[in-house]
Coordinates of C-alpha atoms in Angstrom, one line a residue:
M1 CA 14.3 -16.2 10.3
A2 CA 10.9 -14.3 9.7
H3 CA 7.7 -16.1 10.0
I4 CA 4.3 -15.5 8.5
T5 CA 1.8 -14.5 11.0
L6 CA -2.0 -15.1 10.7
K7 CA -2.4 -11.5 10.0
H8 CA 0.2 -11.6 7.0
A9 CA -1.5 -14.7 5.5
L10 CA -4.9 -12.9 5.8
L11 CA -3.4 -10.1 3.8
I12 CA -2.2 -12.3 1.0
Y13 CA -5.6 -14.1 0.8
K14 CA -7.7 -11.0 1.0
P15 CA -6.1 -8.1 -0.8
T16 CA -9.0 -5.8 -0.2
L17 CA -7.7 -5.2 3.4
Y18 CA -5.5 -2.3 4.3
H19 CA -1.9 -3.4 4.2
G20 CA -0.1 -0.3 5.7
K21 CA -1.0 -0.7 9.5
K22 CA 2.5 -1.5 10.7
I23 CA 4.2 0.6 8.2
S24 CA 5.3 4.2 9.2
K25 CA 7.1 5.5 6.0
N26 CA 7.8 4.7 2.4
F27 CA 4.4 3.2 1.6
F28 CA 1.1 4.0 -0.4
E29 CA -2.2 2.4 -0.8
G30 CA -5.0 3.4 -2.9
W31 CA -8.5 2.0 -3.8
Y32 CA -9.9 2.7 -7.2
Y33 CA -13.7 2.9 -7.4
K34 CA -15.2 3.3 -10.9
T35 CA -19.0 3.7 -11.4
V36 CA -20.7 4.4 -14.7
T37 CA -24.2 5.6 -15.2
S38 CA -26.9 3.1 -16.4
K39 CA -26.8 4.4 -19.9
A40 CA -22.9 4.8 -19.9
E41 CA -23.3 8.7 -20.4
E42 CA -21.1 9.6 -17.5
S43 CA -18.2 7.9 -15.4
L44 CA -17.2 8.8 -11.8
I45 CA -14.0 7.6 -10.3
V46 CA -13.3 7.9 -6.6
I47 CA -9.8 7.1 -5.3
P48 CA -9.1 7.3 -1.5
G49 CA -5.7 6.5 -0.4
I50 CA -2.7 7.2 1.9
Y51 CA 0.8 8.2 1.1
K52 CA 3.7 8.0 3.6
S53 CA 6.9 9.5 2.6
T54 CA 10.3 8.1 3.1
S55 CA 10.8 10.2 6.2
H56 CA 8.6 9.9 9.4
I57 CA 8.2 13.7 9.7
D58 CA 8.1 14.6 6.0
E59 CA 5.1 17.1 5.2
E60 CA 4.4 15.1 2.0
S61 CA 2.9 12.2 4.1
H62 CA -1.0 12.6 3.9
A63 CA -4.2 10.8 3.2
F64 CA -6.2 11.8 0.1
I65 CA -9.5 11.3 -1.8
M66 CA -9.5 12.0 -5.6
I67 CA -12.8 12.7 -7.5
I68 CA -12.4 12.2 -11.3
R69 CA -15.0 13.1 -14.0
D70 CA -14.6 13.7 -17.7
G71 CA -14.0 17.2 -18.6
Y72 CA -13.0 18.4 -15.2
E73 CA -9.7 18.8 -13.4
C74 CA -9.2 16.0 -10.8
L75 CA -10.5 17.1 -7.3
Y76 CA -7.8 16.2 -4.8
Y77 CA -8.8 16.4 -1.3
R78 CA -6.0 16.3 1.2
Y79 CA -6.1 15.1 4.8
N80 CA -3.7 14.5 7.6
I81 CA -2.4 11.0 8.3
S82 CA -4.2 11.2 11.6
E83 CA -7.4 11.5 9.8
F84 CA -7.1 8.0 8.1
S85 CA -8.4 5.0 10.0
V86 CA -9.5 1.4 9.6
E87 CA -12.4 -0.3 11.0
N88 CA -14.4 -3.6 10.9
S89 CA -11.3 -5.7 10.9
D90 CA -9.5 -3.4 8.4
S91 CA -12.3 -4.0 5.8
M92 CA -13.5 -0.4 6.0
I93 CA -11.4 2.7 5.8
K94 CA -12.4 6.3 6.9
I95 CA -10.8 9.5 5.9
G96 CA -12.2 12.3 7.8
Q97 CA -16.0 11.9 7.5
N98 CA -15.8 9.8 4.4
E99 CA -16.2 5.9 4.4
F100 CA -15.2 3.3 2.0
S101 CA -15.7 -0.5 1.9
E102 CA -16.4 -3.3 -0.6
N103 CA -20.2 -2.6 -0.4
I104 CA -20.5 1.3 0.0
I105 CA -18.9 4.8 -0.4
V106 CA -20.1 7.6 1.8
L107 CA -18.7 11.0 0.7
S108 CA -18.7 14.5 2.7
L109 CA -15.9 16.4 1.0
S110 CA -15.4 20.0 1.9
S111 CA -13.8 22.3 -0.8
T112 CA -11.5 23.7 1.9
R113 CA -9.6 20.4 1.5
L114 CA -8.9 20.8 -2.1
V115 CA -5.2 21.0 -3.4
P116 CA -5.4 22.0 -7.1
S117 CA -2.4 21.4 -9.2
T118 CA 0.1 24.4 -9.7
D119 CA 1.2 25.7 -13.1
I120 CA 4.6 24.2 -12.5
E121 CA 3.1 20.9 -11.8
Y122 CA 1.1 21.0 -14.8
E123 CA 4.0 22.1 -17.1
S124 CA 6.0 19.2 -15.8
Y125 CA 3.0 16.8 -16.4
V126 CA 2.7 18.1 -20.1
N127 CA 6.5 17.6 -20.7
L128 CA 6.2 14.0 -19.3
V129 CA 3.3 13.3 -21.5
V130 CA 4.8 14.6 -24.8
K131 CA 7.9 12.7 -23.9
D132 CA 6.0 9.6 -23.7
W133 CA 4.3 10.3 -27.0
E134 CA 7.5 10.9 -28.8
K135 CA 8.5 7.4 -27.9
I136 CA 5.4 5.9 -29.4
M137 CA 5.7 8.1 -32.6
G138 CA 9.4 7.3 -32.9
R139 CA 10.3 10.9 -33.5
E140 CA 10.5 14.4 -31.8
S141 CA 7.2 16.1 -31.8
D142 CA 6.6 19.7 -32.9
S143 CA 4.8 22.2 -30.7
S144 CA 1.4 21.5 -32.3
L145 CA 1.4 18.2 -30.6
K146 CA 1.6 19.8 -27.2
T147 CA -1.5 21.8 -28.0
S148 CA -3.4 18.5 -28.2
I149 CA -3.3 18.4 -24.3
I150 CA -6.4 19.9 -22.8
K151 CA -6.2 21.7 -19.6
H152 CA -9.5 21.1 -17.9
P153 CA -11.3 23.7 -15.8
F154 CA -10.9 23.6 -12.0
T155 CA -14.1 24.3 -9.9
P156 CA -13.8 24.2 -6.1
Y157 CA -16.6 21.6 -5.5
S158 CA -17.7 20.2 -2.2
V159 CA -18.9 16.7 -2.9
R160 CA -21.5 14.7 -0.9
G161 CA -23.6 11.6 -1.4
Y162 CA -23.3 7.8 -1.3
I163 CA -22.7 4.8 -3.7
S164 CA -23.8 1.3 -2.8
F165 CA -22.6 -1.8 -4.6
N166 CA -24.8 -4.9 -5.3
N167 CA -23.7 -8.4 -6.4
T168 CA -20.0 -7.7 -6.4
T169 CA -17.7 -10.1 -8.4
P170 CA -14.5 -10.9 -6.5
Y171 CA -11.5 -12.3 -8.4
P172 CA -11.7 -16.2 -7.9
F173 CA -9.5 -17.5 -5.2
S174 CA -7.1 -20.5 -5.4
Y175 CA -4.0 -21.2 -3.3
S176 CA -1.8 -21.1 -6.5
S177 CA -3.5 -17.8 -7.4
P178 CA -4.8 -16.1 -4.4
T179 CA -5.1 -12.8 -6.0
V180 CA -5.1 -11.4 -9.6
M181 CA -1.3 -11.3 -9.3
G182 CA -1.2 -15.1 -9.2
P183 CA 1.8 -16.5 -7.3
F184 CA 3.5 -13.1 -7.3
A185 CA 1.2 -12.3 -4.5
Y186 CA 3.3 -14.5 -2.3
I187 CA 6.4 -12.3 -2.9
P188 CA 6.6 -9.9 0.1
F189 CA 9.1 -7.3 -1.5
L190 CA 7.5 -6.1 -4.7
E191 CA 7.5 -2.5 -5.2
C192 CA 4.0 -2.4 -6.5
N193 CA 1.0 -4.9 -5.7
H194 CA -2.3 -5.1 -7.5
G195 CA -5.7 -6.3 -6.3
V196 CA -9.2 -6.7 -7.8
V197 CA -12.0 -6.2 -5.4
S198 CA -14.8 -6.6 -7.7
M199 CA -14.6 -7.1 -11.5
S200 CA -18.2 -6.2 -12.1
H201 CA -21.3 -5.1 -10.1
K202 CA -24.3 -3.0 -10.1
S203 CA -24.6 0.4 -8.1
S204 CA -27.1 2.6 -6.6
G205 CA -26.8 6.1 -5.1
M206 CA -26.4 9.8 -5.8
I207 CA -23.4 12.1 -5.7
E208 CA -23.8 16.0 -5.6
F209 CA -21.4 18.6 -6.6
V210 CA -21.8 21.7 -4.7
N211 CA -20.1 24.9 -6.0
M212 CA -18.9 26.9 -3.1
K213 CA -18.1 29.9 -5.3
H214 CA -21.7 30.2 -6.1
N215 CA -23.3 30.3 -2.7
G216 CA -23.3 26.5 -2.2
I217 CA -25.5 25.7 -5.2
V218 CA -25.7 22.0 -6.1
E219 CA -24.5 22.4 -9.8
N220 CA -24.3 18.6 -10.7
R221 CA -26.1 15.5 -9.6
I222 CA -24.9 12.1 -10.8
D223 CA -27.7 9.5 -10.5
L224 CA -26.0 6.2 -10.2
E225 CA -29.0 3.9 -9.8
N226 CA -28.4 0.7 -11.8
G227 CA -25.0 1.8 -12.8
F228 CA -22.0 -0.3 -13.6
G229 CA -19.2 -0.7 -11.1
Y230 CA -15.7 -1.9 -10.8
I231 CA -13.1 -1.9 -7.9
E232 CA -9.4 -2.4 -7.7
K233 CA -6.5 -1.3 -5.5
D234 CA -2.6 -0.9 -5.5
W235 CA -0.2 -0.8 -2.5
G236 CA 3.5 -0.8 -2.2
V237 CA 6.4 1.8 -2.3
N238 CA 6.4 2.9 -5.9
F239 CA 4.5 2.7 -9.2
P240 CA 6.1 0.7 -12.1
K241 CA 8.5 2.5 -14.6
S242 CA 5.9 2.2 -17.4
W243 CA 2.5 0.6 -17.8
I244 CA -0.5 0.1 -20.0
W245 CA -3.7 -0.2 -18.1
S246 CA -7.3 -0.5 -19.5
Q247 CA -10.6 -1.5 -18.0
S248 CA -14.2 -1.5 -19.0
N249 CA -17.5 -3.5 -18.1
T250 CA -19.8 -1.4 -20.1
F251 CA -20.5 -3.5 -23.1
I252 CA -23.0 -2.3 -25.6
N253 CA -25.0 -5.7 -25.7
E254 CA -25.2 -6.0 -22.0
M255 CA -26.5 -2.6 -21.1
E256 CA -29.8 -4.1 -19.8
E257 CA -28.4 -7.3 -18.2
E258 CA -28.3 -7.9 -14.4
K259 CA -24.4 -8.2 -14.7
S260 CA -22.1 -7.1 -17.3
S261 CA -18.8 -8.8 -18.5
S262 CA -15.6 -7.1 -17.7
I263 CA -12.0 -6.7 -19.1
L264 CA -8.8 -5.7 -17.3
V265 CA -5.5 -5.3 -19.0
S266 CA -2.5 -4.2 -16.8
I267 CA 0.9 -4.4 -18.5
A268 CA 4.0 -3.2 -16.7
D269 CA 7.8 -3.0 -16.5
F270 CA 8.8 -3.4 -12.8
P271 CA 11.6 -4.7 -10.6
L272 CA 10.9 -8.0 -8.9
I273 CA 13.1 -6.7 -5.9
S274 CA 12.6 -3.1 -4.7
P275 CA 15.8 -1.0 -4.5
D276 CA 14.8 -0.5 -0.8
N277 CA 15.0 -4.1 0.0
P278 CA 18.2 -5.3 1.9
L279 CA 18.6 -8.1 -0.8
Y280 CA 19.0 -5.5 -3.5
A281 CA 22.6 -4.8 -2.6
Y282 CA 23.7 -8.5 -2.7
L283 CA 21.9 -8.9 -6.1
R284 CA 23.3 -5.8 -7.7
N285 CA 25.2 -7.8 -10.5
F286 CA 22.1 -9.7 -11.3
L287 CA 19.5 -6.9 -11.4
S288 CA 18.6 -7.5 -15.1
L289 CA 17.3 -10.8 -14.2
F290 CA 14.9 -9.3 -11.7
N291 CA 13.5 -6.5 -13.9
L292 CA 10.3 -7.9 -15.4
A293 CA 7.9 -7.0 -18.0
G294 CA 4.6 -8.7 -16.9
R295 CA 0.9 -8.7 -17.7
I296 CA -2.3 -9.1 -16.0
I297 CA -5.2 -9.9 -18.6
V298 CA -8.4 -11.0 -17.2
F299 CA -11.7 -11.3 -18.7
Y300 CA -14.9 -12.0 -16.7
H301 CA -17.7 -13.5 -18.9
A302 CA -21.0 -12.5 -17.1
K303 CA -23.3 -14.8 -19.2
S304 CA -21.3 -18.0 -18.1
D305 CA -20.0 -16.5 -14.8
T306 CA -16.5 -17.5 -15.9
T307 CA -13.2 -15.7 -15.4
Y308 CA -10.5 -16.3 -18.3
N309 CA -7.0 -15.4 -17.4
F310 CA -4.2 -14.8 -19.9
S311 CA -1.7 -13.3 -17.5
T312 CA 2.1 -13.8 -17.2
Y313 CA 2.0 -16.6 -14.6
D314 CA -0.2 -18.8 -16.7
F315 CA 2.3 -21.0 -18.3
F316 CA 0.2 -21.7 -21.5
S317 CA -0.7 -18.1 -22.2
K318 CA 1.4 -16.3 -24.8
I319 CA 1.3 -12.8 -26.4
V320 CA 0.6 -13.3 -30.2
N321 CA 0.5 -9.6 -31.0
L322 CA 0.9 -6.3 -29.0
E323 CA 1.0 -2.9 -30.8
I324 CA 0.7 0.6 -29.6
T325 CA 0.5 3.4 -32.2
M326 CA -0.4 7.1 -32.4
D327 CA -1.2 9.3 -35.4
D328 CA -0.6 13.1 -35.9
S329 CA -4.2 13.8 -34.6
A330 CA -3.1 12.3 -31.3
R331 CA -5.3 9.3 -31.5
Q332 CA -3.8 6.4 -29.7
Y333 CA -4.3 2.6 -30.5
V334 CA -3.6 -0.5 -28.6
K335 CA -3.9 -3.9 -30.3
L336 CA -3.5 -6.9 -28.2
H337 CA -3.9 -10.6 -29.1
V338 CA -3.3 -13.4 -26.4
V339 CA -3.7 -17.2 -26.7
N340 CA -3.7 -20.2 -24.3
T341 CA -2.0 -22.8 -26.2
A342 CA -3.3 -25.6 -24.0
N343 CA -7.1 -25.0 -24.7
G344 CA -7.1 -23.0 -27.9
L345 CA -8.7 -20.0 -26.2
N346 CA -7.9 -16.7 -27.9
L347 CA -8.5 -13.0 -26.7
E348 CA -8.3 -10.1 -28.9
I349 CA -8.6 -6.5 -27.5
D350 CA -8.6 -3.3 -29.6
I351 CA -8.4 0.0 -27.6
E352 CA -8.7 3.6 -29.0
R353 CA -8.6 7.0 -27.4
K354 CA -8.0 10.6 -28.1
A355 CA -4.8 11.3 -26.2
G356 CA -4.3 14.6 -24.4
S357 CA -8.0 14.9 -23.5
G358 CA -7.8 12.7 -20.5
I359 CA -7.6 13.7 -16.7
P360 CA -4.1 14.4 -15.2
L361 CA -3.7 12.3 -11.9
R362 CA -1.3 12.3 -9.1
A363 CA 0.5 9.0 -8.3
P364 CA 3.3 8.0 -5.8
S365 CA 6.6 8.8 -7.2
K366 CA 10.1 8.0 -5.7
Q367 CA 11.7 10.3 -8.4
F368 CA 9.7 13.3 -7.1
G369 CA 9.5 12.1 -3.5
K370 CA 5.7 12.9 -3.3
M371 CA 2.3 12.3 -5.0
A372 CA 3.3 13.8 -8.4
L373 CA 1.1 14.7 -11.3
M374 CA 2.1 12.1 -13.9
I375 CA -0.8 10.1 -15.3
E376 CA -3.2 10.9 -18.0
E377 CA -6.3 8.8 -17.5
S378 CA -9.0 8.7 -20.1
L379 CA -12.6 7.7 -19.1
D380 CA -13.9 7.5 -22.7
A381 CA -11.8 4.9 -24.4
E382 CA -13.4 2.4 -26.7
L383 CA -12.7 -1.2 -26.4
H384 CA -13.5 -4.1 -28.7
V385 CA -13.2 -7.5 -27.1
K386 CA -13.4 -10.8 -28.8
L387 CA -13.0 -14.2 -27.1
W388 CA -13.0 -17.5 -29.1
K389 CA -11.9 -21.1 -28.9
S390 CA -10.4 -22.9 -31.9
D391 CA -8.9 -26.0 -32.9
E392 CA -7.9 -27.5 -36.3
N393 CA -11.6 -28.0 -37.3
S394 CA -13.7 -25.5 -35.7
K395 CA -13.9 -21.9 -34.2
E396 CA -16.3 -21.1 -31.4
I397 CA -17.0 -17.5 -30.7
I398 CA -17.7 -17.0 -26.9
F399 CA -17.9 -13.2 -26.7
N400 CA -17.6 -10.4 -29.3
D401 CA -18.7 -6.8 -28.2
R402 CA -17.7 -3.3 -28.1
A403 CA -17.3 -1.5 -24.8
V404 CA -17.7 2.2 -24.1
A405 CA -16.6 4.5 -21.1
G406 CA -13.4 2.6 -20.8
G407 CA -10.5 3.6 -18.7
L408 CA -7.1 3.8 -20.4
E409 CA -3.6 4.8 -19.1
I410 CA -0.4 4.6 -21.2
V411 CA 2.4 6.0 -19.1
G412 CA 6.3 5.9 -19.6
D413 CA 8.4 4.2 -22.2
V414 CA 5.8 1.7 -23.3
M415 CA 7.6 1.0 -26.6
R416 CA 10.4 -0.6 -24.5
L417 CA 7.8 -2.5 -22.6
V418 CA 6.3 -3.8 -25.9
N419 CA 9.7 -4.9 -27.1
K420 CA 10.5 -6.7 -23.9
L421 CA 7.2 -8.7 -24.2
T422 CA 7.2 -9.5 -28.0
T423 CA 10.9 -10.0 -28.6
R424 CA 11.9 -13.7 -28.4

């Protein structure tokens, strides 16, 4: 019978650490660092990670660093597995000369490491996106909808600089809910795990983009002094079948505050038991019971330093309404209302974006057996968040504000996901 070592327990209670040290194949782990400039004029996403394919010797295994900005193709820097290392009790990772921790990022990225997407990859991505749109719209699209997808320019930038993080806000720990996944964190065989490193913090630093085609000229500098930051991560063997993900901590009425509120929405369709797990064969006749539609909905209220949780594992939290729509101009809308029936807390979130203008991202895919181009991430989604408490006699508004520079991903057959969550 397997026993839980101190190391395993530490990984449960501190999801920020690297989880793949003893895993040689069929594994991925990625850290998502989001920083928005002080006036919310520009967003910068940095995603370091590692992908280990199903074979020990598969050439698809590698470490990577993604740099994402609005209006540009994602810069994907590829490294050998041997160039990935962990230090300081697994709390800092290094990829080549680049360093990442809870407190700082140091970048020294050479354009010689870049792997741009191919025409074949991009065409496959476009077809996936249009297929997802057709499910939302409930009909086959015409060719004009495909033209809504913007192909962003690729520039072979070298990237250098640093970002430091001040006054981070970890997800609050308890033994019943050690991470943002709640008691699901204790299940060792999930296909995909999610962790929040910091819901909200301030940043400082500078990132430079050097165009190596133009004699090494610094074309762009992003000043991240007094910026807004958020950090999360994922690890496991595969991404969910379909999901809705959104995050922002740049609220209009909190731009001048020391710390900002933060909203995280992650709704996904995933198997409780991975097909790679030995138990899968024995439970084949009961798999429908283990295929879940779950949600992580967390709101951090900066003014009161309080975290409100409306996730699946909170027994009293229920979905009142969940809608996803898309019009002929390719604008997508998400409407979500959740309630805690025990304390009368209500959270209403409205999200809007122009679909097709987001950035195509690679993600681990069992279907393709590699890091495949399959996600459209928008960096300019707008969110309206309202939190209130009500009873028979009164209604107390706790928070009501609009957020900009929001992240949004809508991937896969999300209408099936909505039906699962809203059909009683």
